[in-house]
Coordinates of C-alpha atoms in Angstrom, one line a residue:
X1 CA -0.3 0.6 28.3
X2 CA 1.0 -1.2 25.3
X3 CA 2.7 2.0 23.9
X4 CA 6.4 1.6 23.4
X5 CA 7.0 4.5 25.3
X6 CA 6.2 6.5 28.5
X7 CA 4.7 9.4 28.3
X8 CA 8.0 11.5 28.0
X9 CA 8.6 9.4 24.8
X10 CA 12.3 8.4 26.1
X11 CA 11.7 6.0 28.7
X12 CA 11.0 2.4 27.1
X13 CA 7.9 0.6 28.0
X14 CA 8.9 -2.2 30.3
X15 CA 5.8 -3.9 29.5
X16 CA 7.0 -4.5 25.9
X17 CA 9.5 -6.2 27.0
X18 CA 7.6 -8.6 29.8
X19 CA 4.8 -9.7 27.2
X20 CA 7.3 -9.8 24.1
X21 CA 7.3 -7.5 20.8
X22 CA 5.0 -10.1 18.9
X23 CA 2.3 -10.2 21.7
X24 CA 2.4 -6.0 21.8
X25 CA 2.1 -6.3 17.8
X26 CA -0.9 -8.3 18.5
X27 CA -2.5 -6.1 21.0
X28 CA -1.7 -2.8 18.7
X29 CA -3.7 -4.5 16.0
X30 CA -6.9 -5.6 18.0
X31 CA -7.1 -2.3 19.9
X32 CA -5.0 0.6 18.1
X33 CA -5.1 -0.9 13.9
X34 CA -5.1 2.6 12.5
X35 CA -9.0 3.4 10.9
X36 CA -7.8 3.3 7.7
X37 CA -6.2 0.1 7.7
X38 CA -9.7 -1.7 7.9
X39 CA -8.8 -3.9 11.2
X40 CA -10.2 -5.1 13.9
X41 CA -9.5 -1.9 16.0
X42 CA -11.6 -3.0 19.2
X43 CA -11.0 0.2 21.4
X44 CA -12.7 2.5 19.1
X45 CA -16.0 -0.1 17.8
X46 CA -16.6 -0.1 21.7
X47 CA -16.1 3.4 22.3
X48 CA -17.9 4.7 19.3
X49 CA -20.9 2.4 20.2
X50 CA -20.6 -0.1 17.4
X51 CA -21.7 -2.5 19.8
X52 CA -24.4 -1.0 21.9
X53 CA -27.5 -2.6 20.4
X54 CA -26.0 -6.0 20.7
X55 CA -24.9 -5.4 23.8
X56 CA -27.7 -3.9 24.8
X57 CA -30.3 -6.6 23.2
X58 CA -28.4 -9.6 25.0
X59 CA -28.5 -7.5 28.4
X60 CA -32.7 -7.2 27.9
X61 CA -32.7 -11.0 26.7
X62 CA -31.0 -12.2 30.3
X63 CA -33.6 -9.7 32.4
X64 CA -37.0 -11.0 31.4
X65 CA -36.2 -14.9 30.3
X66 CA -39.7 -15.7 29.3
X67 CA -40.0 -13.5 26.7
X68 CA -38.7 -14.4 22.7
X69 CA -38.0 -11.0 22.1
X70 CA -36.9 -11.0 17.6
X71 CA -33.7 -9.8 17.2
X72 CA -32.7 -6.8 15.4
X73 CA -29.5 -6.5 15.8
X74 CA -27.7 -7.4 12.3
X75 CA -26.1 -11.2 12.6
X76 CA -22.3 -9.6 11.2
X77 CA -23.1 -7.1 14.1
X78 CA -23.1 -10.3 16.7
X79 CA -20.6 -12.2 15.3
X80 CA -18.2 -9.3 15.1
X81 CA -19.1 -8.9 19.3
X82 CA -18.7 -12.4 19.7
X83 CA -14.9 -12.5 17.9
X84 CA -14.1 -9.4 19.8
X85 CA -15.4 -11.1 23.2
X86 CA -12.5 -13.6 22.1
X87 CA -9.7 -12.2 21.3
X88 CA -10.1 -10.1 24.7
X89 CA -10.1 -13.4 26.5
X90 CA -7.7 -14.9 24.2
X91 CA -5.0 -11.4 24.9
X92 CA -6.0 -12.2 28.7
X93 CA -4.3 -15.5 28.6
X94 CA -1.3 -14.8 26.3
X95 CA -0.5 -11.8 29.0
X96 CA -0.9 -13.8 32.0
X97 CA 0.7 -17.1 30.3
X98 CA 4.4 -14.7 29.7
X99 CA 4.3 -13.1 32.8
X100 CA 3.8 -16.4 35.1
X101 CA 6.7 -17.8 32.8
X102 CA 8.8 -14.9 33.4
X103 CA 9.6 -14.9 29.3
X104 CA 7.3 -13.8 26.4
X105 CA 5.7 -17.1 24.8
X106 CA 6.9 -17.2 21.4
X107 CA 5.1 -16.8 18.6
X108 CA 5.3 -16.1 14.3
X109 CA 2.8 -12.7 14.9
X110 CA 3.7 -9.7 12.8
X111 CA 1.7 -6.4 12.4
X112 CA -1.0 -6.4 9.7
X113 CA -2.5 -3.7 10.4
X114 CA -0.1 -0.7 11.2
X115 CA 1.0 1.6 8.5
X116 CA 4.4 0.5 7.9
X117 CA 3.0 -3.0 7.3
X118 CA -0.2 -2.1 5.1
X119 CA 2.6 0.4 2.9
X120 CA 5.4 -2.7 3.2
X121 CA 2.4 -5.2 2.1
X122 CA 1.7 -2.7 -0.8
X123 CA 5.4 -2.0 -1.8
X124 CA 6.2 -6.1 -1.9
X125 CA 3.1 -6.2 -4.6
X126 CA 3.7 -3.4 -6.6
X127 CA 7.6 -4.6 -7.1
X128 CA 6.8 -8.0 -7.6
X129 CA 4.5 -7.1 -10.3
X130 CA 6.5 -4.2 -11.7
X131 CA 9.4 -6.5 -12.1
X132 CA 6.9 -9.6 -13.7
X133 CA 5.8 -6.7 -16.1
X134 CA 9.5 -6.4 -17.0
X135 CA 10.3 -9.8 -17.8
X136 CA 7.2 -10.5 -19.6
X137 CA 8.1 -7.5 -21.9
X138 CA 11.9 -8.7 -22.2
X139 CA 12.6 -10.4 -24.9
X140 CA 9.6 -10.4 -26.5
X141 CA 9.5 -9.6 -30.5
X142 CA 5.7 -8.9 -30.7
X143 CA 5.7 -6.5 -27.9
X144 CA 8.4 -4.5 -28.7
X145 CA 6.9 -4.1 -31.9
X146 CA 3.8 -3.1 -30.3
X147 CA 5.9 -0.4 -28.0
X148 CA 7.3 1.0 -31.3
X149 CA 4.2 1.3 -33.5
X150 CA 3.0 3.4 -30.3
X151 CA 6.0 5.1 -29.7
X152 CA 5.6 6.4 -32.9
X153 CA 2.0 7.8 -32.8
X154 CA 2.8 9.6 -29.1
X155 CA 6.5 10.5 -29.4
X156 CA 6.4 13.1 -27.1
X157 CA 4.7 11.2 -24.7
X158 CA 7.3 8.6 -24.9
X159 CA 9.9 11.5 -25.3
X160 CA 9.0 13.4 -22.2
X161 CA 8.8 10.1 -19.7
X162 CA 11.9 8.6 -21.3
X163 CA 13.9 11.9 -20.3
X164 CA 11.9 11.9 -16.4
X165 CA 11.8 8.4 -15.6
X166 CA 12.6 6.7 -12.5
X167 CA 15.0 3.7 -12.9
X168 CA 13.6 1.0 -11.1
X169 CA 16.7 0.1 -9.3
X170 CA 16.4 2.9 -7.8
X171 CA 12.9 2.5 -6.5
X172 CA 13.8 -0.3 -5.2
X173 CA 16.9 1.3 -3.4
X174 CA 14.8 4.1 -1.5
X175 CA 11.8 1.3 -0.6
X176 CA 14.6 -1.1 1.3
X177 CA 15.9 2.1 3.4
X178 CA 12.4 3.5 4.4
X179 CA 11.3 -0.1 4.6
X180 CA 14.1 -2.6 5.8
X181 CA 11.5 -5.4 5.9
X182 CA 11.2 -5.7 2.4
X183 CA 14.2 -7.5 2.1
X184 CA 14.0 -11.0 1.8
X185 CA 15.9 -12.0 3.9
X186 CA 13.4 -10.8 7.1
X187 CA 10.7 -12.5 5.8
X188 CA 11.2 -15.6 8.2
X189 CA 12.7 -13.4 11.1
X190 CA 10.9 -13.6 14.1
X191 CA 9.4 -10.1 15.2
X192 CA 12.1 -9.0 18.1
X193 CA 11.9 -5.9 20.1
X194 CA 13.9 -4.1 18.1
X195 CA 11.8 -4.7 15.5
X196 CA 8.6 -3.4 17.6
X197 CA 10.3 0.1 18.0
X198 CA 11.6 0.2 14.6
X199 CA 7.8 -0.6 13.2
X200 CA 6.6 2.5 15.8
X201 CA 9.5 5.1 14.4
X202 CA 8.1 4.4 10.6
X203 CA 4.6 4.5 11.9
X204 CA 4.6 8.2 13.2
X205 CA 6.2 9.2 9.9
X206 CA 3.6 7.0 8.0
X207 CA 1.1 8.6 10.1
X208 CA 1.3 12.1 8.4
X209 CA 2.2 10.8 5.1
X210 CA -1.5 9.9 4.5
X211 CA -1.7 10.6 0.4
X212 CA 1.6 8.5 0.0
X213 CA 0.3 5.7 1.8
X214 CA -3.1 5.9 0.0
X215 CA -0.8 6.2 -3.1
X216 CA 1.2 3.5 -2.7
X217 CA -2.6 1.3 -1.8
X218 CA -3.8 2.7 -5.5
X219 CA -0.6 1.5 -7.3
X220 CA -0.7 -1.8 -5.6
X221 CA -4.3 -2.5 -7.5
X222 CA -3.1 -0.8 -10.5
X223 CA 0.0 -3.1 -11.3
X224 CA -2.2 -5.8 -10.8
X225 CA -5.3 -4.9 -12.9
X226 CA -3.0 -4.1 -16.0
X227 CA -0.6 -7.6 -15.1
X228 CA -3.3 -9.6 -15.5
X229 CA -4.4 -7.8 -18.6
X230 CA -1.2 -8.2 -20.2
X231 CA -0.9 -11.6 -19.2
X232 CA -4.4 -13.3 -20.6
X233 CA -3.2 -10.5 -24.0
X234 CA 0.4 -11.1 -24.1
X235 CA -0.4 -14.4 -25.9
X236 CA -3.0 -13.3 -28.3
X237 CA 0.0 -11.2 -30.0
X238 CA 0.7 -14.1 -32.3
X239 CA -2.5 -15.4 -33.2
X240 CA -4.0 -14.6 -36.8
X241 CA -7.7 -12.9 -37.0
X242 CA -10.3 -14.6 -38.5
X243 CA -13.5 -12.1 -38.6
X244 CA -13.6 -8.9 -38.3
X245 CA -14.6 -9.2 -34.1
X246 CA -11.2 -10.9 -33.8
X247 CA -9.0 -7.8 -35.8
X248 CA -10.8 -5.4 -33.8
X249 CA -10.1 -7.0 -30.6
X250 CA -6.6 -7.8 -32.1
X251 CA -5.9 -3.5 -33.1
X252 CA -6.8 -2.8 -29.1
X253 CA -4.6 -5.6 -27.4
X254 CA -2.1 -4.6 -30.0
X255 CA -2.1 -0.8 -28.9
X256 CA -3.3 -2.4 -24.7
X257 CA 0.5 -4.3 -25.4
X258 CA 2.0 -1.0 -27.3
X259 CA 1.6 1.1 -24.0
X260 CA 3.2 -1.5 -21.9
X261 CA 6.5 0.8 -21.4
X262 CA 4.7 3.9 -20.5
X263 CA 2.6 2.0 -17.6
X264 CA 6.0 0.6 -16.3
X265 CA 7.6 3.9 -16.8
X266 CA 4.5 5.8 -15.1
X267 CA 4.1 3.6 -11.8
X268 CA 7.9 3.4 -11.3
X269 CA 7.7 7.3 -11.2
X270 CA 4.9 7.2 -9.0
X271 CA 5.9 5.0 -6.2
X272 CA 9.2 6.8 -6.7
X273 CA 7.6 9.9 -5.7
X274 CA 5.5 8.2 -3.1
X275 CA 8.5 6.7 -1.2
X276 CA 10.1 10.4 -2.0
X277 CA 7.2 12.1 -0.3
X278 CA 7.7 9.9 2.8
X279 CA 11.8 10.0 2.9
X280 CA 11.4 14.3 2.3
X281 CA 8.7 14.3 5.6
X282 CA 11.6 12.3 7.5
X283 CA 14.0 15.1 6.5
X284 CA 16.6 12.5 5.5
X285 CA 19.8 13.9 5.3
X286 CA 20.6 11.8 2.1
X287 CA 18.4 13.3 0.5
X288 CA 20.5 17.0 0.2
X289 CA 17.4 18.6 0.6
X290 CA 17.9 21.9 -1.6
X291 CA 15.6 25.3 -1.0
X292 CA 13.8 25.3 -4.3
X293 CA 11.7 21.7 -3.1
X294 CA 9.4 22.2 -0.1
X295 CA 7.0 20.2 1.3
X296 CA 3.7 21.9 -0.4
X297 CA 5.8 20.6 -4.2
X298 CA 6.1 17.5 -3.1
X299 CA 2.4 16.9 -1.8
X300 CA 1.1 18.3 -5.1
X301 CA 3.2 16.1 -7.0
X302 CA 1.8 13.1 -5.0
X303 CA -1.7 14.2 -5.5
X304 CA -1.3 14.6 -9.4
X305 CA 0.2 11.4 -9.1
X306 CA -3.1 9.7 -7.7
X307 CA -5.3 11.9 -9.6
X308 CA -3.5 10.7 -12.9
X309 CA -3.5 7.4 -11.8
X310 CA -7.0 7.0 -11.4
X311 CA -8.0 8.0 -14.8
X312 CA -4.9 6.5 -16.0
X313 CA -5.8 2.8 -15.1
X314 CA -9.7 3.5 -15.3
X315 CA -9.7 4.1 -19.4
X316 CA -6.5 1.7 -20.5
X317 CA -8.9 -1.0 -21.4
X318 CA -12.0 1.2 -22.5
X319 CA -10.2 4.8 -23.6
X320 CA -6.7 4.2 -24.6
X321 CA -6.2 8.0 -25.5
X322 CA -7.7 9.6 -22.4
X323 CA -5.2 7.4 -20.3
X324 CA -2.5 8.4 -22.4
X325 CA -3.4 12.5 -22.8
X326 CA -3.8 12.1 -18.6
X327 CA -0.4 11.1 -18.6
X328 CA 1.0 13.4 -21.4
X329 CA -0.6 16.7 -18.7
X330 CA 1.1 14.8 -15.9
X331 CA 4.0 15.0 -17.3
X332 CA 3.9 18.9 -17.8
X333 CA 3.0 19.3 -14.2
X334 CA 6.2 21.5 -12.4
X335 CA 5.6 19.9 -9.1
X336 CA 6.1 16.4 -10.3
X337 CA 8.9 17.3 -12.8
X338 CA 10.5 19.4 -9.3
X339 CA 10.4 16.5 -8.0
X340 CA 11.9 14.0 -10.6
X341 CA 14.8 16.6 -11.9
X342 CA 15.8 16.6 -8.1
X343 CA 16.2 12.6 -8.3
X344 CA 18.2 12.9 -11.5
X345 CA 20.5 15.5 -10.1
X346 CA 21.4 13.3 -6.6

């Protein structure tokens, strides 16, 4: 009922338009949120049974009143049925409310829970830390210096990601055309219809572009776990040891600070080829699409991506050199340099 389109995917939805694109937004989240995307999702908990004891237990309670049965249905369990129980009411009244006014009530909803808003939540973190990293390292005389005592113990590390690299300006090009809510500017727009069939086009790209999305979720925690690291270390750069504890710990925020450019570098490159991987499904013609990159290069160079990611970030604070070799063998990897050579030739 609340789909945007009939089922000869032409024909708009009327319905859309009777209840409004922010109260459809709302109903696609409680009933239809993707599994993945950890919401509400009503339809399928009552379909799958996620319900049935509770229901079930208040349904014995009401036919035998004397008894005190104990309850053994989990408390979350109840409270979940009870906020469930809610929102149906809740969508009940919003529907009838709109259509007894002959307009859709206004309101400030957005989707939370579709995936072109969990990969738009995830895009808006990993640029605004991305570009935090950059300033912090801009400027600053202790971590350059840091960045070329490395650079000179892993120059063909430095060498090989230097020549690949993806700028960020151009990251942040290709993330406003798949995503056009990333702008700023439509962060205090009101969620119109247009908007509401915009959001469903993305989504049924999104859709099959599962490792991308999953991608873009793992580079979203990354930037933030190594931010914050840099941020408490960043400061410490200056200070002057006193035992032998504080040189130690001084050496590895020295070398944590020394890899700073390669970790900006590397998760550019990945959400590069994230936001790639998504563009190439869409067969965008502005990407010139050339015979020598198919689809099956471009999901391996996503999947290295992740794989290198995750023991990228895991050993930065506890195995600098395993982080850095995983990225030295990433870096080798012909999907992934496929991939960058064709951004570097556009």
């Amino acid at each position: 009922m609340i789909s945007p389109y009939l089922c000869d995917d032409c024909t708009r939805n009327k319905l859309v338009i009777a209840v409004g694109a922010q109260t459809c937004a709302l109903l696609t989240d409680l009933f239809a949120s993707p599994s993945s995307s950890e919401g509400p999702n009503i339809r399928a908990a009552v379909c799958h049974g996620y319900f049935d004891d509770a229901i079930l237990e208040d349904l014995a309670s009401l036919a035998d009143w004397a008894s005190h049965r104990e309850q053994n249905v989990p408390p979350q369990d109840r409270n979940d049925l009870k906020d469930a129980a809610c929102a149906l009411v809740s969508v009940f009244d919003r529907i009838s409310s709109n259509l007894s006014q002959g307009q859709p009530r206004t309101t400030e909803y957005k989707p939370l829970f579709s995936y072109t808003s969990m990969a738009t939540r995830d895009l808006n973190d990993i640029l605004g830390n991305l570009t935090s990293l950059s300033l912090l390292m801009k400027n600053n005389d202790e971590v350059s210096d840091c960045i070329g005592k490395m650079g000179q113990q892993h120059k063909s590390t430095f060498a090989d990601i230097s020549s690949m690299k993806a700028d960020m300006g151009e990251v942040h090009s290709l993330a406003y055309d798949l995503f056009p809510s990333l702008n700023a500017n439509n962060t205090t727009s009101k969620w119109e219809i247009e908007d509401f069939y915009a959001d469903h086009s993305t989504n049924i790209i999104m859709a099959d572009c599962n490792a991308a999305q999953t991608l873009l979720a793992d580079l979203s925690n990354a930037s933030k776990h190594y931010l914050e690291i840099f941020e408490a270390g960043v400061g410490g750069l200056t200070s002057e040891p006193t035992s032998t504890k504080d040189r130690r710990a001084k050496k590895s925020l020295v070398r944590l600070c020394g890899v700073s450019s390669l970790v900006l570098d590397f998760y550019c490159m990945a959400v590069y080829i994230a936001l790639f991987a998504i563009d190439h499904h869409n067969n965008s013609s502005r990407l010139q699409l050339d015979c020598n990159l198919d689809r099956a290069d471009v999901i391996k160079a996503v999947e290295r991506s992740r794989m290198t990611l995750s023991t990228f970030d895991s050993y930065l604070s506890t195995n600098l050199e395993r982080s850095i070799k995983s990225l030295t063998q990433y870096l080798q990897g012909k999907s992934v340099k496929k991939v960058l050579l064709h951004n570097q030739q556009q």
